[in-house]
XYZ file of N, CA and C in Angstrom:
528
model
N 32.733 93.126 37.686
C 32.024 94.303 38.153
C 31.471 95.022 36.925
N 30.253 95.489 37.039
C 29.615 96.138 35.899
C 30.187 97.533 35.672
N 29.924 98.041 34.494
C 30.380 99.380 34.126
C 29.792 100.433 35.073
N 28.551 100.291 35.456
C 27.884 101.229 36.368
C 28.523 101.181 37.754
N 28.896 99.991 38.217
C 29.535 99.849 39.530
C 30.913 100.506 39.523
N 31.668 100.301 38.441
C 32.979 100.947 38.318
C 32.839 102.469 38.317
N 31.870 102.957 37.594
C 31.629 104.393 37.528
C 31.255 104.945 38.905
N 30.408 104.242 39.627
C 30.012 104.661 40.977
C 31.222 104.658 41.906
N 32.068 103.639 41.821
C 33.275 103.562 42.641
C 34.229 104.701 42.311
N 34.395 104.978 41.033
C 35.258 106.070 40.604
C 34.761 107.408 41.135
N 33.459 107.645 41.060
C 32.870 108.887 41.573
C 33.074 108.976 43.085
N 32.907 107.881 43.806
C 33.092 107.858 45.255
C 34.539 108.176 45.624
N 35.486 107.545 44.940
C 36.906 107.802 45.210
C 37.252 109.256 44.902
N 36.761 109.794 43.798
C 37.020 111.192 43.446
C 36.454 112.126 44.510
N 35.253 111.846 44.975
C 34.634 112.676 46.014
C 35.446 112.625 47.297
N 35.944 111.449 47.665
C 36.757 111.313 48.878
C 38.058 112.105 48.745
N 38.679 112.068 47.587
C 39.911 112.825 47.371
C 39.662 114.328 47.449
N 38.575 114.782 46.885
C 38.233 116.202 46.945
C 38.007 116.616 48.388
N 37.244 115.848 49.143
C 36.978 116.175 50.543
C 38.246 116.136 51.376
N 39.104 115.174 51.147
C 40.366 115.091 51.887
C 41.235 116.300 51.589
N 41.279 116.727 50.338
C 42.054 117.911 49.969
C 41.493 119.166 50.595
N 40.181 119.285 50.661
C 39.571 120.456 51.277
C 39.855 120.488 52.755
N 39.845 119.348 53.407
C 40.115 119.305 54.838
C 41.508 119.823 55.131
N 42.481 119.507 54.294
C 43.844 119.957 54.512
C 44.010 121.428 54.161
N 43.248 121.938 53.209
C 43.421 123.321 52.776
C 42.661 124.303 53.648
N 41.630 123.878 54.351
C 40.815 124.778 55.141
C 41.357 124.839 56.558
N 41.756 126.020 57.038
C 42.265 126.103 58.400
C 41.139 125.877 59.402
N 41.510 125.392 60.570
C 40.526 125.241 61.637
C 40.038 126.633 62.007
N 38.798 126.753 62.339
C 38.287 128.063 62.701
C 38.594 128.390 64.146
N 38.786 127.363 64.970
C 39.055 127.612 66.384
C 39.975 126.521 66.934
N 41.003 126.948 67.659
C 41.909 126.037 68.347
C 41.928 126.489 69.797
N 41.658 125.579 70.715
C 41.604 125.926 72.130
C 42.355 124.894 72.945
N 43.077 125.372 73.965
C 43.770 124.456 74.862
C 44.930 125.124 75.544
N 45.702 124.341 76.277
C 46.897 124.888 76.908
C 47.898 125.287 75.821
N 48.585 126.386 76.050
C 49.527 126.898 75.051
C 50.943 126.909 75.602
N 51.875 126.636 74.715
C 53.298 126.790 75.019
C 53.759 128.028 74.266
N 54.414 128.952 74.966
C 54.855 130.205 74.365
C 56.236 130.007 73.755
N 56.355 130.333 72.469
C 57.634 130.240 71.763
C 58.364 131.572 71.848
N 57.665 132.646 71.495
C 58.197 133.995 71.663
C 57.016 134.924 71.901
N 57.235 136.216 71.854
C 56.199 137.172 72.223
C 54.973 137.205 71.344
N 55.004 136.545 70.197
C 53.815 136.512 69.344
C 53.558 135.147 68.707
N 54.183 134.104 69.240
C 54.020 132.766 68.679
C 53.742 131.746 69.784
N 52.697 130.935 69.564
C 52.267 129.916 70.516
C 52.173 128.568 69.819
N 52.184 127.516 70.604
C 51.855 126.186 70.112
C 50.722 125.667 70.981
N 49.622 125.296 70.330
C 48.474 124.718 71.017
C 48.167 123.394 70.342
N 48.351 122.319 71.072
C 48.023 120.997 70.547
C 48.632 120.703 69.190
N 49.870 121.068 68.980
C 50.533 120.812 67.713
C 50.335 121.899 66.667
N 49.436 122.845 66.904
C 49.238 123.970 65.978
C 50.225 125.066 66.326
N 51.024 125.480 65.363
C 51.949 126.604 65.544
C 51.191 127.860 65.128
N 50.964 128.755 66.076
C 50.106 129.912 65.853
C 50.877 131.205 66.069
N 50.766 132.091 65.098
C 51.322 133.440 65.226
C 50.143 134.371 65.465
N 50.226 135.162 66.528
C 49.135 136.059 66.881
C 49.006 137.130 65.806
N 47.805 137.268 65.278
C 47.505 138.157 64.159
C 47.527 139.624 64.581
N 48.121 140.464 63.736
C 48.041 141.911 63.900
C 49.139 142.563 64.702
N 50.104 141.772 65.166
C 51.176 142.349 65.977
C 52.526 141.788 65.541
N 53.566 142.446 66.003
C 54.925 141.941 65.836
C 55.638 142.187 67.157
N 56.122 141.134 67.762
C 56.840 141.224 69.034
C 58.319 140.999 68.772
N 59.172 141.477 69.677
C 60.602 141.242 69.472
C 60.907 139.746 69.481
N 61.895 139.373 68.714
C 62.327 137.977 68.671
C 62.921 137.596 70.018
N 62.914 136.309 70.283
C 63.347 135.823 71.593
C 64.745 136.303 71.978
N 65.639 136.432 71.020
C 67.003 136.850 71.332
C 67.270 138.326 70.995
N 66.222 139.089 70.717
C 66.390 140.509 70.395
C 66.654 141.310 71.673
N 67.496 142.326 71.543
C 67.755 143.224 72.657
C 67.243 144.622 72.325
N 66.952 145.375 73.373
C 66.507 146.761 73.256
C 67.410 147.605 74.155
N 67.170 148.896 74.171
C 67.934 149.809 75.021
C 67.008 150.442 76.039
N 67.489 150.546 77.286
C 66.690 151.226 78.295
C 66.972 152.732 78.212
N 66.384 153.517 79.101
C 66.524 154.972 79.068
C 67.974 155.420 79.239
N 68.796 154.598 79.904
C 70.206 154.928 80.110
C 71.081 154.452 78.954
N 70.478 153.827 77.951
C 71.239 153.349 76.801
C 71.844 151.970 76.980
N 71.481 151.288 78.057
C 71.979 149.939 78.317
C 71.083 148.917 77.609
N 71.691 147.862 77.089
C 70.890 146.831 76.427
C 70.208 145.941 77.464
N 69.072 145.450 77.077
C 68.348 144.489 77.913
C 67.615 143.524 76.983
N 67.333 142.310 77.440
C 66.744 141.266 76.573
C 65.233 141.430 76.412
N 64.814 142.376 75.595
C 63.381 142.649 75.440
C 62.632 141.484 74.808
N 63.270 140.731 73.934
C 62.601 139.580 73.330
C 62.284 138.506 74.351
N 63.237 138.216 75.213
C 63.002 137.250 76.284
C 61.963 137.764 77.266
N 61.988 139.065 77.524
C 61.005 139.656 78.440
C 59.599 139.591 77.858
N 59.465 139.811 76.548
C 58.150 139.716 75.897
C 57.624 138.284 75.986
N 58.485 137.337 75.758
C 58.101 135.922 75.857
C 57.646 135.591 77.273
N 58.407 136.033 78.268
C 58.058 135.766 79.667
C 56.746 136.447 80.056
N 56.528 137.664 79.568
C 55.292 138.388 79.890
C 54.082 137.642 79.335
N 54.178 137.151 78.094
C 53.069 136.416 77.502
C 52.830 135.112 78.262
N 53.901 134.412 78.617
C 53.759 133.160 79.370
C 53.099 133.421 80.722
N 53.478 134.509 81.385
C 52.880 134.844 82.681
C 51.408 135.228 82.517
N 51.064 135.927 81.435
C 49.675 136.327 81.206
C 48.794 135.113 80.971
N 49.318 134.139 80.247
C 48.557 132.921 79.970
C 48.476 132.058 81.230
N 49.586 131.935 81.935
C 49.672 131.222 83.214
C 48.806 129.967 83.294
N 49.024 129.051 82.403
C 48.354 127.745 82.379
C 46.845 127.818 82.115
N 46.338 128.968 81.745
C 44.933 129.073 81.358
C 44.789 128.573 79.920
N 43.630 128.058 79.570
C 43.439 127.680 78.168
C 43.429 128.936 77.294
N 43.975 128.790 76.106
C 44.002 129.880 75.130
C 43.073 129.463 73.990
N 42.287 130.402 73.512
C 41.377 130.141 72.402
C 41.801 131.008 71.222
N 42.023 130.385 70.078
C 42.463 131.112 68.892
C 41.520 130.843 67.721
N 41.142 131.902 67.028
C 40.345 131.814 65.806
C 41.316 131.987 64.646
N 41.537 130.932 63.907
C 42.542 130.912 62.846
C 42.017 131.615 61.599
N 42.821 132.560 61.091
C 42.463 133.297 59.878
C 43.072 132.649 58.635
N 44.193 131.952 58.797
C 44.877 131.322 57.674
C 46.372 131.325 57.927
N 47.153 130.750 57.020
C 48.598 130.655 57.234
C 49.345 131.928 56.825
N 50.492 132.150 57.492
C 51.385 133.210 57.029
C 52.347 132.596 56.014
N 53.274 133.381 55.519
C 54.154 132.878 54.457
C 55.159 131.839 54.943
N 55.227 131.613 56.263
C 56.143 130.623 56.818
C 55.413 129.368 57.288
N 54.113 129.295 57.001
C 53.353 128.109 57.352
C 52.733 128.121 58.738
N 52.999 129.157 59.521
C 52.349 129.255 60.830
C 50.924 129.747 60.617
N 50.024 129.348 61.478
C 48.647 129.800 61.374
C 48.509 131.156 62.064
N 47.962 132.133 61.359
C 47.685 133.444 61.924
C 46.331 133.390 62.616
N 46.261 133.897 63.835
C 45.013 133.773 64.574
C 44.843 134.906 65.582
N 43.585 135.202 65.869
C 43.224 136.082 66.981
C 43.088 135.179 68.188
N 43.826 135.489 69.233
C 43.855 134.625 70.405
C 43.444 135.385 71.660
N 42.810 134.662 72.558
C 42.412 135.263 73.825
C 42.531 134.235 74.935
N 42.621 134.745 76.142
C 42.584 133.904 77.331
C 41.880 134.690 78.421
N 41.004 134.037 79.118
C 40.254 134.709 80.171
C 39.504 135.932 79.682
N 39.070 135.923 78.421
C 38.333 137.051 77.859
C 39.201 138.201 77.388
N 40.513 138.063 77.475
C 41.442 139.124 77.064
C 42.031 138.825 75.696
N 41.911 139.773 74.771
C 42.540 139.690 73.454
C 44.048 139.798 73.673
N 44.781 138.739 73.374
C 46.219 138.720 73.652
C 46.997 139.739 72.828
N 46.603 139.973 71.583
C 47.310 140.968 70.762
C 47.160 142.356 71.379
N 45.940 142.722 71.737
C 45.700 144.042 72.350
C 46.470 144.163 73.662
N 46.465 143.106 74.453
C 47.182 143.135 75.728
C 48.688 143.304 75.523
N 49.264 142.543 74.587
C 50.706 142.649 74.319
C 51.084 144.053 73.861
N 50.283 144.655 73.004
C 50.571 146.010 72.521
C 50.419 147.007 73.675
N 49.340 146.903 74.431
C 49.075 147.833 75.539
C 50.163 147.766 76.615
N 50.738 146.557 76.817
C 51.794 146.392 77.819
C 53.184 146.697 77.268
N 53.257 147.039 75.971
C 54.535 147.413 75.370
C 55.393 146.258 74.914
N 54.812 145.066 74.807
C 55.585 143.888 74.396
C 55.443 143.566 72.925
N 54.650 144.334 72.190
C 54.486 144.134 70.750
C 54.039 145.457 70.146
N 54.189 145.544 68.835
C 53.710 146.721 68.112
C 52.683 146.263 67.076
N 51.767 147.139 66.705
C 50.800 146.766 65.663
C 51.531 146.471 64.357
N 50.990 145.532 63.589
C 51.650 145.146 62.340
C 50.624 144.782 61.281
N 51.034 144.875 60.051
C 50.210 144.441 58.932
C 48.922 145.233 58.800
N 47.907 144.562 58.348
C 46.619 145.197 58.097
C 45.896 145.581 59.383
N 46.402 145.157 60.537
C 45.728 145.377 61.811
C 46.263 146.601 62.561
N 47.131 147.380 61.944
C 47.759 148.484 62.668
C 46.751 149.439 63.294
N 45.693 149.762 62.569
C 44.693 150.685 63.094
C 43.976 150.139 64.308
N 43.756 148.849 64.335
C 43.047 148.202 65.446
C 43.778 148.397 66.771
N 45.103 148.412 66.745
C 45.901 148.465 67.971
C 46.670 149.782 68.155
N 46.402 150.759 67.312
C 47.150 152.022 67.362
C 47.005 152.729 68.715
N 45.787 152.830 69.238
C 45.566 153.523 70.514
C 46.298 152.810 71.653
N 46.291 151.479 71.637
C 46.993 150.715 72.672
C 48.495 150.963 72.597
N 49.036 151.103 71.388
C 50.466 151.378 71.228
C 50.813 152.770 71.754
N 49.963 153.743 71.462
C 50.207 155.095 71.988
C 50.177 155.103 73.512
N 49.238 154.355 74.089
C 49.133 154.255 75.547
C 50.407 153.648 76.139
N 50.903 152.570 75.541
C 52.129 151.921 76.027
C 53.324 152.863 75.925
N 53.419 153.574 74.799
C 54.535 154.507 74.619
C 54.470 155.619 75.655
N 53.288 156.179 75.896
C 53.131 157.271 76.871
C 53.523 156.817 78.279
N 53.231 155.567 78.610
C 53.570 155.038 79.936
C 55.008 154.535 80.026
N 55.697 154.412 78.902
C 57.040 153.843 78.905
C 57.008 152.363 79.259
N 55.960 151.669 78.812
C 55.773 150.257 79.144
C 56.591 149.349 78.226
N 57.041 148.238 78.764
C 57.727 147.219 77.971
C 58.891 147.782 77.178
N 58.865 147.561 75.868
C 59.950 148.028 74.993
C 60.069 149.545 74.967
N 58.972 150.228 75.305
C 58.954 151.691 75.243
C 59.705 152.339 76.401
N 60.298 151.552 77.296
C 61.063 152.150 78.407
C 62.345 152.811 77.918
N 62.670 152.569 76.689
C 63.850 153.161 76.078
C 63.655 153.180 74.579
N 64.593 152.598 73.855
C 64.453 152.545 72.402
C 64.618 151.099 71.924
N 64.074 150.855 70.746
C 64.152 149.509 70.187
C 64.073 149.587 68.675
N 64.597 148.555 68.047
C 64.465 148.415 66.603
C 63.180 147.618 66.367
N 62.389 148.057 65.414
C 61.172 147.307 65.092
C 61.574 145.866 64.807
N 60.822 144.889 65.328
C 61.224 143.486 65.134
C 61.467 143.099 63.675
N 60.638 143.563 62.762
C 60.843 143.230 61.341
C 62.161 143.805 60.838
N 62.503 145.015 61.263
C 63.773 145.618 60.865
C 64.945 144.858 61.483
N 64.778 144.433 62.717
C 65.827 143.675 63.404
C 66.085 142.345 62.691
N 65.012 141.689 62.269
C 65.178 140.425 61.523
C 65.893 140.672 60.200
N 65.483 141.733 59.497
C 66.120 142.048 58.199
C 67.581 142.424 58.362
N 67.924 143.065 59.473
C 69.304 143.488 59.699
C 70.229 142.310 59.964
N 69.639 141.149 60.243
C 70.468 139.961 60.462
C 71.193 139.969 61.780
N 70.619 140.625 62.781
C 71.262 140.708 64.088
C 71.072 139.454 64.924
N 70.746 138.360 64.273
C 70.551 137.128 65.014
C 70.996 135.954 64.164
N 71.354 134.864 64.814
C 71.793 133.691 64.067
C 70.635 132.928 63.460
N 69.418 133.330 63.758
C 68.207 132.628 63.350
C 67.653 133.257 62.085
N 67.340 132.463 61.073
C 66.753 133.016 59.861
C 65.230 132.995 59.972
N 64.573 133.949 59.354
C 63.115 134.062 59.397
C 62.471 132.791 58.879
N 61.474 132.332 59.619
C 60.732 131.159 59.202
C 61.311 129.843 59.712
N 62.502 129.885 60.275
C 63.076 128.662 60.811
C 62.399 128.356 62.151
N 62.705 127.209 62.686
C 62.070 126.796 63.937
C 62.488 127.726 65.058
N 61.512 128.397 65.657
C 61.773 129.340 66.732
C 62.119 128.653 68.055
N 62.066 127.368 68.105
C 62.303 126.659 69.363
C 63.784 126.314 69.520
N 64.631 127.230 69.281
C 66.073 126.982 69.354
C 66.579 127.091 70.767
């Protein structure tokens, strides 16, 4: 093989490696399909583990207190509410990028409804991160109505995770 042919082959292989690396580093811009609900803010669509951007919902095994001070499974209720809202409809998510645990952060909707806004408005999640302002009015509305977690008192999900009130460590597989 001539020197020019080797050089051309080397350039081709290098280009293929660069493109393959870019494909793995660039998140999909849109993931659509049937979703399986893991917890109140985490879905799986076609093998993509997606965390809904801008909110924090109680963990699946988190408990809250009702107005009488009795505990109730708010994390399980948030998960069930999201599953009922999706109700076998396709979910469409626009992926923004990964979180620190490798899940893809995304804005998700079904039937034209922004799932993050709906979860906050129904009291099943609170605004989080850089998106707090986007969902602040919906959170105030949920609190005023005593919806979801607001029917009593609750520990913010991030605080609950930090307190270690669960056998599950952050970032581990939520499908326990």
